[in-house]
Amino acid sequence: GNPTVEVEVELESGATGRAIVPSGASTGQFEAVELRDGGDRFGGKGVLDAVDNVNGDIADAVLGMEAADQRGIDQAMLDLDGSDNKAR
């Protein structure tokens, strides 16, 4: 299979949540495009750039936001991305 990204968040209360991003044929037509590294790792399908985005810009954008404000979190990530097809 293709490498994929798994993200875990921890709230101030200690509660945690986890999400795993689908890859390949399981992705839907309205989902974000897959961000792949290119190069030699995993036949160009590595995800280190995506992991860097999560640990850097995305974490910076959502840190401190209210977890129940899913619309606000979604909008913060859409604003951060800035592309029509969520390609950043």
PDB file of C-alpha atoms in Angstrom:
ATOM      1  CA  GLY A   1       0.000   0.000   0.000  1.00  0.00           C
ATOM      2  CA  ASN A   2       0.861   3.652  -0.124  1.00  0.00           C
ATOM      3  CA  PRO A   3       2.274   5.533   2.854  1.00  0.00           C
ATOM      4  CA  THR A   4      -0.383   7.627   4.587  1.00  0.00           C
ATOM      5  CA  VAL A   5      -0.634  10.142   7.430  1.00  0.00           C
ATOM      6  CA  GLU A   6      -2.007   9.518  10.919  1.00  0.00           C
ATOM      7  CA  VAL A   7      -2.540  12.491  13.231  1.00  0.00           C
ATOM      8  CA  GLU A   8      -3.249  12.486  16.949  1.00  0.00           C
ATOM      9  CA  VAL A   9      -4.382  15.570  18.855  1.00  0.00           C
ATOM     10  CA  GLU A  10      -4.462  16.062  22.598  1.00  0.00           C
ATOM     11  CA  LEU A  11      -6.727  18.617  24.225  1.00  0.00           C
ATOM     12  CA  GLU A  12      -5.934  20.574  27.368  1.00  0.00           C
ATOM     13  CA  SER A  13      -8.254  18.189  29.231  1.00  0.00           C
ATOM     14  CA  GLY A  14      -6.062  15.247  28.219  1.00  0.00           C
ATOM     15  CA  ALA A  15      -8.652  13.833  25.806  1.00  0.00           C
ATOM     16  CA  THR A  16      -7.160  12.617  22.541  1.00  0.00           C
ATOM     17  CA  GLY A  17      -8.420  12.073  19.028  1.00  0.00           C
ATOM     18  CA  ARG A  18      -6.848  10.351  16.060  1.00  0.00           C
ATOM     19  CA  ALA A  19      -7.436  10.435  12.303  1.00  0.00           C
ATOM     20  CA  ILE A  20      -5.885   8.440   9.484  1.00  0.00           C
ATOM     21  CA  VAL A  21      -5.914   9.861   5.966  1.00  0.00           C
ATOM     22  CA  PRO A  22      -7.042   7.495   3.187  1.00  0.00           C
ATOM     23  CA  SER A  23      -4.828   6.936   0.172  1.00  0.00           C
ATOM     24  CA  GLY A  24      -5.213   5.718  -3.378  1.00  0.00           C
ATOM     25  CA  ALA A  25      -8.473   4.216  -4.610  1.00  0.00           C
ATOM     26  CA  SER A  26     -10.248   4.821  -1.291  1.00  0.00           C
ATOM     27  CA  THR A  27     -10.180   8.606  -1.688  1.00  0.00           C
ATOM     28  CA  GLY A  28     -13.387  10.335  -2.780  1.00  0.00           C
ATOM     29  CA  GLN A  29     -13.803  12.842  -5.586  1.00  0.00           C
ATOM     30  CA  PHE A  30     -14.417  15.745  -3.174  1.00  0.00           C
ATOM     31  CA  GLU A  31     -11.461  15.024  -0.882  1.00  0.00           C
ATOM     32  CA  ALA A  32      -8.169  16.870  -0.882  1.00  0.00           C
ATOM     33  CA  VAL A  33      -5.565  15.748  -3.376  1.00  0.00           C
ATOM     34  CA  GLU A  34      -2.759  13.575  -2.048  1.00  0.00           C
ATOM     35  CA  LEU A  35       0.403  15.491  -1.181  1.00  0.00           C
ATOM     36  CA  ARG A  36       3.391  13.304  -2.077  1.00  0.00           C
ATOM     37  CA  ASP A  37       7.097  14.061  -1.692  1.00  0.00           C
ATOM     38  CA  GLY A  38       8.345  12.792  -5.045  1.00  0.00           C
ATOM     39  CA  GLY A  39      11.935  11.559  -5.155  1.00  0.00           C
ATOM     40  CA  ASP A  40      13.186   8.064  -4.424  1.00  0.00           C
ATOM     41  CA  ARG A  41      11.477   7.247  -1.112  1.00  0.00           C
ATOM     42  CA  PHE A  42       8.515   4.880  -1.529  1.00  0.00           C
ATOM     43  CA  GLY A  43       8.525   5.346  -5.292  1.00  0.00           C
ATOM     44  CA  GLY A  44       7.905   9.073  -4.884  1.00  0.00           C
ATOM     45  CA  LYS A  45       4.901   8.498  -2.619  1.00  0.00           C
ATOM     46  CA  GLY A  46       6.479   9.515   0.693  1.00  0.00           C
ATOM     47  CA  VAL A  47       4.530  11.845   2.988  1.00  0.00           C
ATOM     48  CA  LEU A  48       7.233  13.721   4.917  1.00  0.00           C
ATOM     49  CA  ASP A  49       6.139  17.066   3.414  1.00  0.00           C
ATOM     50  CA  ALA A  50       2.569  16.422   4.591  1.00  0.00           C
ATOM     51  CA  VAL A  51       3.825  15.484   8.066  1.00  0.00           C
ATOM     52  CA  ASP A  52       5.880  18.695   8.162  1.00  0.00           C
ATOM     53  CA  ASN A  53       2.723  20.667   7.270  1.00  0.00           C
ATOM     54  CA  VAL A  54       0.783  19.026  10.107  1.00  0.00           C
ATOM     55  CA  ASN A  55       3.532  19.519  12.683  1.00  0.00           C
ATOM     56  CA  GLY A  56       4.276  23.074  11.522  1.00  0.00           C
ATOM     57  CA  ASP A  57       1.800  25.418   9.839  1.00  0.00           C
ATOM     58  CA  ILE A  58      -1.361  23.453  10.622  1.00  0.00           C
ATOM     59  CA  ALA A  59      -0.451  22.938  14.282  1.00  0.00           C
ATOM     60  CA  ASP A  60       0.385  26.638  14.582  1.00  0.00           C
ATOM     61  CA  ALA A  61      -2.984  27.583  13.060  1.00  0.00           C
ATOM     62  CA  VAL A  62      -5.184  25.391  15.275  1.00  0.00           C
ATOM     63  CA  LEU A  63      -3.267  25.363  18.568  1.00  0.00           C
ATOM     64  CA  GLY A  64      -5.432  26.978  21.213  1.00  0.00           C
ATOM     65  CA  MET A  65      -8.659  26.781  19.202  1.00  0.00           C
ATOM     66  CA  GLU A  66     -11.768  25.326  20.829  1.00  0.00           C
ATOM     67  CA  ALA A  67     -12.047  21.685  19.724  1.00  0.00           C
ATOM     68  CA  ALA A  68     -15.841  21.921  19.506  1.00  0.00           C
ATOM     69  CA  ASP A  69     -15.521  24.707  16.919  1.00  0.00           C
ATOM     70  CA  GLN A  70     -15.138  22.339  13.976  1.00  0.00           C
ATOM     71  CA  ARG A  71     -16.316  24.954  11.465  1.00  0.00           C
ATOM     72  CA  GLY A  72     -13.686  27.359  12.760  1.00  0.00           C
ATOM     73  CA  ILE A  73     -10.958  24.715  12.612  1.00  0.00           C
ATOM     74  CA  ASP A  74     -12.010  23.703   9.096  1.00  0.00           C
ATOM     75  CA  GLN A  75     -12.008  27.340   7.984  1.00  0.00           C
ATOM     76  CA  ALA A  76      -8.587  27.977   9.538  1.00  0.00           C
ATOM     77  CA  MET A  77      -7.150  25.046   7.585  1.00  0.00           C
ATOM     78  CA  LEU A  78      -8.888  26.098   4.347  1.00  0.00           C
ATOM     79  CA  ASP A  79      -7.536  29.636   4.763  1.00  0.00           C
ATOM     80  CA  LEU A  80      -4.066  28.268   5.432  1.00  0.00           C
ATOM     81  CA  ASP A  81      -4.199  26.070   2.313  1.00  0.00           C
ATOM     82  CA  GLY A  82      -5.578  28.689  -0.061  1.00  0.00           C
ATOM     83  CA  SER A  83      -6.001  26.319  -3.034  1.00  0.00           C
ATOM     84  CA  ASP A  84      -9.236  25.250  -4.734  1.00  0.00           C
ATOM     85  CA  ASN A  85      -8.523  21.529  -4.359  1.00  0.00           C
ATOM     86  CA  LYS A  86      -6.727  21.532  -0.984  1.00  0.00           C
ATOM     87  CA  ALA A  87      -3.423  20.811  -2.723  1.00  0.00           C
ATOM     88  CA  ARG A  88      -1.127  22.553  -0.240  1.00  0.00           C
TER      89      ARG A  88
END
